[in-house]
mmCIF file of C-alpha atoms in Angstrom:
data_model
loop_
_atom_site.group_PDB
_atom_site.id
_atom_site.type_symbol
_atom_site.label_atom_id
_atom_site.label_comp_id
_atom_site.label_asym_id
_atom_site.label_seq_id
_atom_site.Cartn_x
_atom_site.Cartn_y
_atom_site.Cartn_z
ATOM 1 C CA UNK E 1 0.101 -6.614 8.399
ATOM 2 C CA UNK E 2 3.526 -7.935 7.440
ATOM 3 C CA UNK E 3 4.165 -10.991 5.369
ATOM 4 C CA UNK E 4 7.520 -12.748 5.395
ATOM 5 C CA UNK E 5 9.211 -15.467 3.431
ATOM 6 C CA UNK E 6 12.262 -17.248 4.817
ATOM 7 C CA UNK E 7 14.880 -17.575 2.069
ATOM 8 C CA UNK E 8 16.644 -20.912 2.301
ATOM 9 C CA UNK E 9 16.459 -22.331 -1.234
ATOM 10 C CA UNK E 10 15.737 -21.141 -4.764
ATOM 11 C CA UNK E 11 12.002 -21.904 -4.477
ATOM 12 C CA UNK E 12 11.788 -19.356 -1.673
ATOM 13 C CA UNK E 13 12.893 -16.664 -4.145
ATOM 14 C CA UNK E 14 9.827 -17.527 -6.271
ATOM 15 C CA UNK E 15 7.594 -17.479 -3.166
ATOM 16 C CA UNK E 16 8.919 -14.050 -2.136
ATOM 17 C CA UNK E 17 8.296 -12.670 -5.633
ATOM 18 C CA UNK E 18 4.749 -14.036 -5.601
ATOM 19 C CA UNK E 19 4.061 -12.529 -2.189
ATOM 20 C CA UNK E 20 5.366 -9.142 -3.362
ATOM 21 C CA UNK E 21 3.262 -9.243 -6.514
ATOM 22 C CA UNK E 22 0.120 -10.105 -4.513
ATOM 23 C CA UNK E 23 0.668 -7.283 -2.004
ATOM 24 C CA UNK E 24 1.479 -4.811 -4.812
ATOM 25 C CA UNK E 25 -1.703 -5.841 -6.663
ATOM 26 C CA UNK E 26 -3.814 -5.487 -3.487
ATOM 27 C CA UNK E 27 -2.470 -1.967 -2.969
ATOM 28 C CA UNK E 28 -3.372 -1.035 -6.536
ATOM 29 C CA UNK E 29 0.070 -0.864 -8.182
ATOM 30 C CA UNK E 30 -0.063 -1.102 -11.980
ATOM 31 C CA UNK E 31 1.628 -3.917 -13.895
ATOM 32 C CA UNK E 32 4.814 -1.906 -14.567
ATOM 33 C CA UNK E 33 5.344 -1.123 -10.870
ATOM 34 C CA UNK E 34 4.403 -4.714 -9.951
ATOM 35 C CA UNK E 35 7.194 -5.863 -12.273
ATOM 36 C CA UNK E 36 9.641 -3.383 -10.699
ATOM 37 C CA UNK E 37 8.730 -4.594 -7.219
ATOM 38 C CA UNK E 38 9.027 -8.295 -8.085
ATOM 39 C CA UNK E 39 12.363 -7.683 -9.842
ATOM 40 C CA UNK E 40 13.690 -5.892 -6.744
ATOM 41 C CA UNK E 41 12.483 -8.755 -4.532
ATOM 42 C CA UNK E 42 14.138 -11.306 -6.832
ATOM 43 C CA UNK E 43 17.434 -9.466 -6.642
ATOM 44 C CA UNK E 44 17.313 -9.127 -2.839
ATOM 45 C CA UNK E 45 16.192 -12.724 -2.260
ATOM 46 C CA UNK E 46 18.842 -14.060 -4.651
ATOM 47 C CA UNK E 47 21.517 -12.084 -2.771
ATOM 48 C CA UNK E 48 20.414 -13.686 0.500
ATOM 49 C CA UNK E 49 20.478 -17.133 -1.094
ATOM 50 C CA UNK E 50 23.870 -16.657 -2.787
ATOM 51 C CA UNK E 51 25.816 -14.773 -0.150
ATOM 52 C CA UNK E 52 24.201 -15.316 3.255
ATOM 53 C CA UNK E 53 22.836 -18.838 2.819
ATOM 54 C CA UNK E 54 19.581 -17.870 4.471
ATOM 55 C CA UNK E 55 17.568 -14.886 5.577
ATOM 56 C CA UNK E 56 14.169 -13.340 5.239
ATOM 57 C CA UNK E 57 12.225 -11.057 2.922
ATOM 58 C CA UNK E 58 9.406 -9.121 4.599
ATOM 59 C CA UNK E 59 6.795 -7.148 2.682
ATOM 60 C CA UNK E 60 4.981 -4.420 4.617
ATOM 61 C CA UNK E 61 2.101 -2.262 3.478
ATOM 62 C CA UNK E 62 2.755 1.373 4.355
ATOM 63 C CA UNK E 63 0.312 4.233 4.755
ATOM 64 C CA UNK E 64 1.558 7.728 5.368
ATOM 65 C CA UNK E 65 -1.430 10.069 5.348
ATOM 66 C CA UNK E 66 -2.839 9.885 1.830
ATOM 67 C CA UNK E 67 0.252 8.085 0.537
ATOM 68 C CA UNK E 68 0.271 4.317 0.222
ATOM 69 C CA UNK E 69 3.095 2.029 -0.647
ATOM 70 C CA UNK E 70 5.052 -1.028 0.280
ATOM 71 C CA UNK E 71 8.360 -1.701 1.938
ATOM 72 C CA UNK E 72 10.591 -4.659 1.148
ATOM 73 C CA UNK E 73 12.891 -5.606 4.003
ATOM 74 C CA UNK E 74 15.735 -7.984 3.257
ATOM 75 C CA UNK E 75 17.446 -9.295 6.364
ATOM 76 C CA UNK E 76 20.180 -11.879 6.827
ATOM 77 C CA UNK E 77 22.837 -12.907 9.307
ATOM 78 C CA UNK E 78 25.382 -13.685 6.624
ATOM 79 C CA UNK E 79 28.977 -12.519 6.211
ATOM 80 C CA UNK E 80 27.945 -8.890 5.659
ATOM 81 C CA UNK E 81 29.233 -6.578 2.942
ATOM 82 C CA UNK E 82 32.771 -5.305 3.556
ATOM 83 C CA UNK E 83 32.583 -2.449 1.026
ATOM 84 C CA UNK E 84 29.111 -0.932 0.602
ATOM 85 C CA UNK E 85 30.356 1.745 -1.807
ATOM 86 C CA UNK E 86 31.663 -0.945 -4.131
ATOM 87 C CA UNK E 87 28.467 -3.026 -4.218
ATOM 88 C CA UNK E 88 26.507 0.148 -4.978
ATOM 89 C CA UNK E 89 28.574 0.770 -8.144
ATOM 90 C CA UNK E 90 26.801 -0.106 -11.374
ATOM 91 C CA UNK E 91 28.135 -3.221 -13.013
ATOM 92 C CA UNK E 92 29.819 -4.557 -9.891
ATOM 93 C CA UNK E 93 29.027 -8.245 -9.488
ATOM 94 C CA UNK E 94 30.697 -10.923 -7.436
ATOM 95 C CA UNK E 95 28.354 -13.654 -8.683
ATOM 96 C CA UNK E 96 29.048 -13.132 -12.384
ATOM 97 C CA UNK E 97 25.364 -12.215 -12.730
ATOM 98 C CA UNK E 98 24.045 -9.237 -14.622
ATOM 99 C CA UNK E 99 25.318 -6.937 -11.927
ATOM 100 C CA UNK E 100 21.987 -5.082 -11.759
ATOM 101 C CA UNK E 101 22.258 -6.015 -8.094
ATOM 102 C CA UNK E 102 21.717 -3.435 -5.406
ATOM 103 C CA UNK E 103 22.102 -0.357 -7.674
ATOM 104 C CA UNK E 104 19.333 -1.916 -9.795
ATOM 105 C CA UNK E 105 17.117 -2.344 -6.733
ATOM 106 C CA UNK E 106 17.788 1.279 -5.754
ATOM 107 C CA UNK E 107 16.745 2.448 -9.254
ATOM 108 C CA UNK E 108 13.587 0.304 -9.301
ATOM 109 C CA UNK E 109 12.343 1.562 -5.936
ATOM 110 C CA UNK E 110 11.635 5.061 -4.564
ATOM 111 C CA UNK E 111 13.586 4.787 -1.321
ATOM 112 C CA UNK E 112 16.523 2.581 -0.423
ATOM 113 C CA UNK E 113 18.724 2.087 2.615
ATOM 114 C CA UNK E 114 21.341 -0.493 3.482
ATOM 115 C CA UNK E 115 23.144 -1.381 6.687
ATOM 116 C CA UNK E 116 25.725 -4.119 6.778
ATOM 117 C CA UNK E 117 28.108 -5.289 9.464
ATOM 118 C CA UNK E 118 30.824 -7.726 8.397
ATOM 119 C CA UNK E 119 30.360 -10.954 10.333
ATOM 120 C CA UNK E 120 26.847 -10.026 11.457
ATOM 121 C CA UNK E 121 24.688 -9.583 8.382
ATOM 122 C CA UNK E 122 22.859 -7.131 6.194
ATOM 123 C CA UNK E 123 19.581 -5.220 6.428
ATOM 124 C CA UNK E 124 18.188 -3.586 3.296
ATOM 125 C CA UNK E 125 14.969 -1.589 3.208
ATOM 126 C CA UNK E 126 13.433 -0.359 -0.004
ATOM 127 C CA UNK E 127 10.111 1.333 -0.544
ATOM 128 C CA UNK E 128 7.798 1.962 -3.469
ATOM 129 C CA UNK E 129 5.025 4.572 -3.258
ATOM 130 C CA UNK E 130 1.753 4.258 -5.128
ATOM 131 C CA UNK E 131 1.513 7.029 -7.732
#
């Protein structure tokens, strides 16, 4: 079962975080991993809000044999990211934020992939496995 939150305003960022925390808790993630997951969701949702204007965060439960986890999918039809290498550098920030950004999300999660087409949007998938 997937659960999605459309990101249109700042309150949606809070809703997406809450959804992620609930799913993480249901799956049995501890408080530290719940915090990692909600931080990653915050970062992804804020990026949608700041750069794309709107998009969607989807949380999926994943089972792969005995392994369980969750996937966060961040999808938007915004301007896209012209230089993926640059946004994946630590400390790079266009918003003047902390710059934890996408490299931070990659560190917080176990798996991370990003596809972006300038003028068409960005799709980011990140996954956390239950230990």
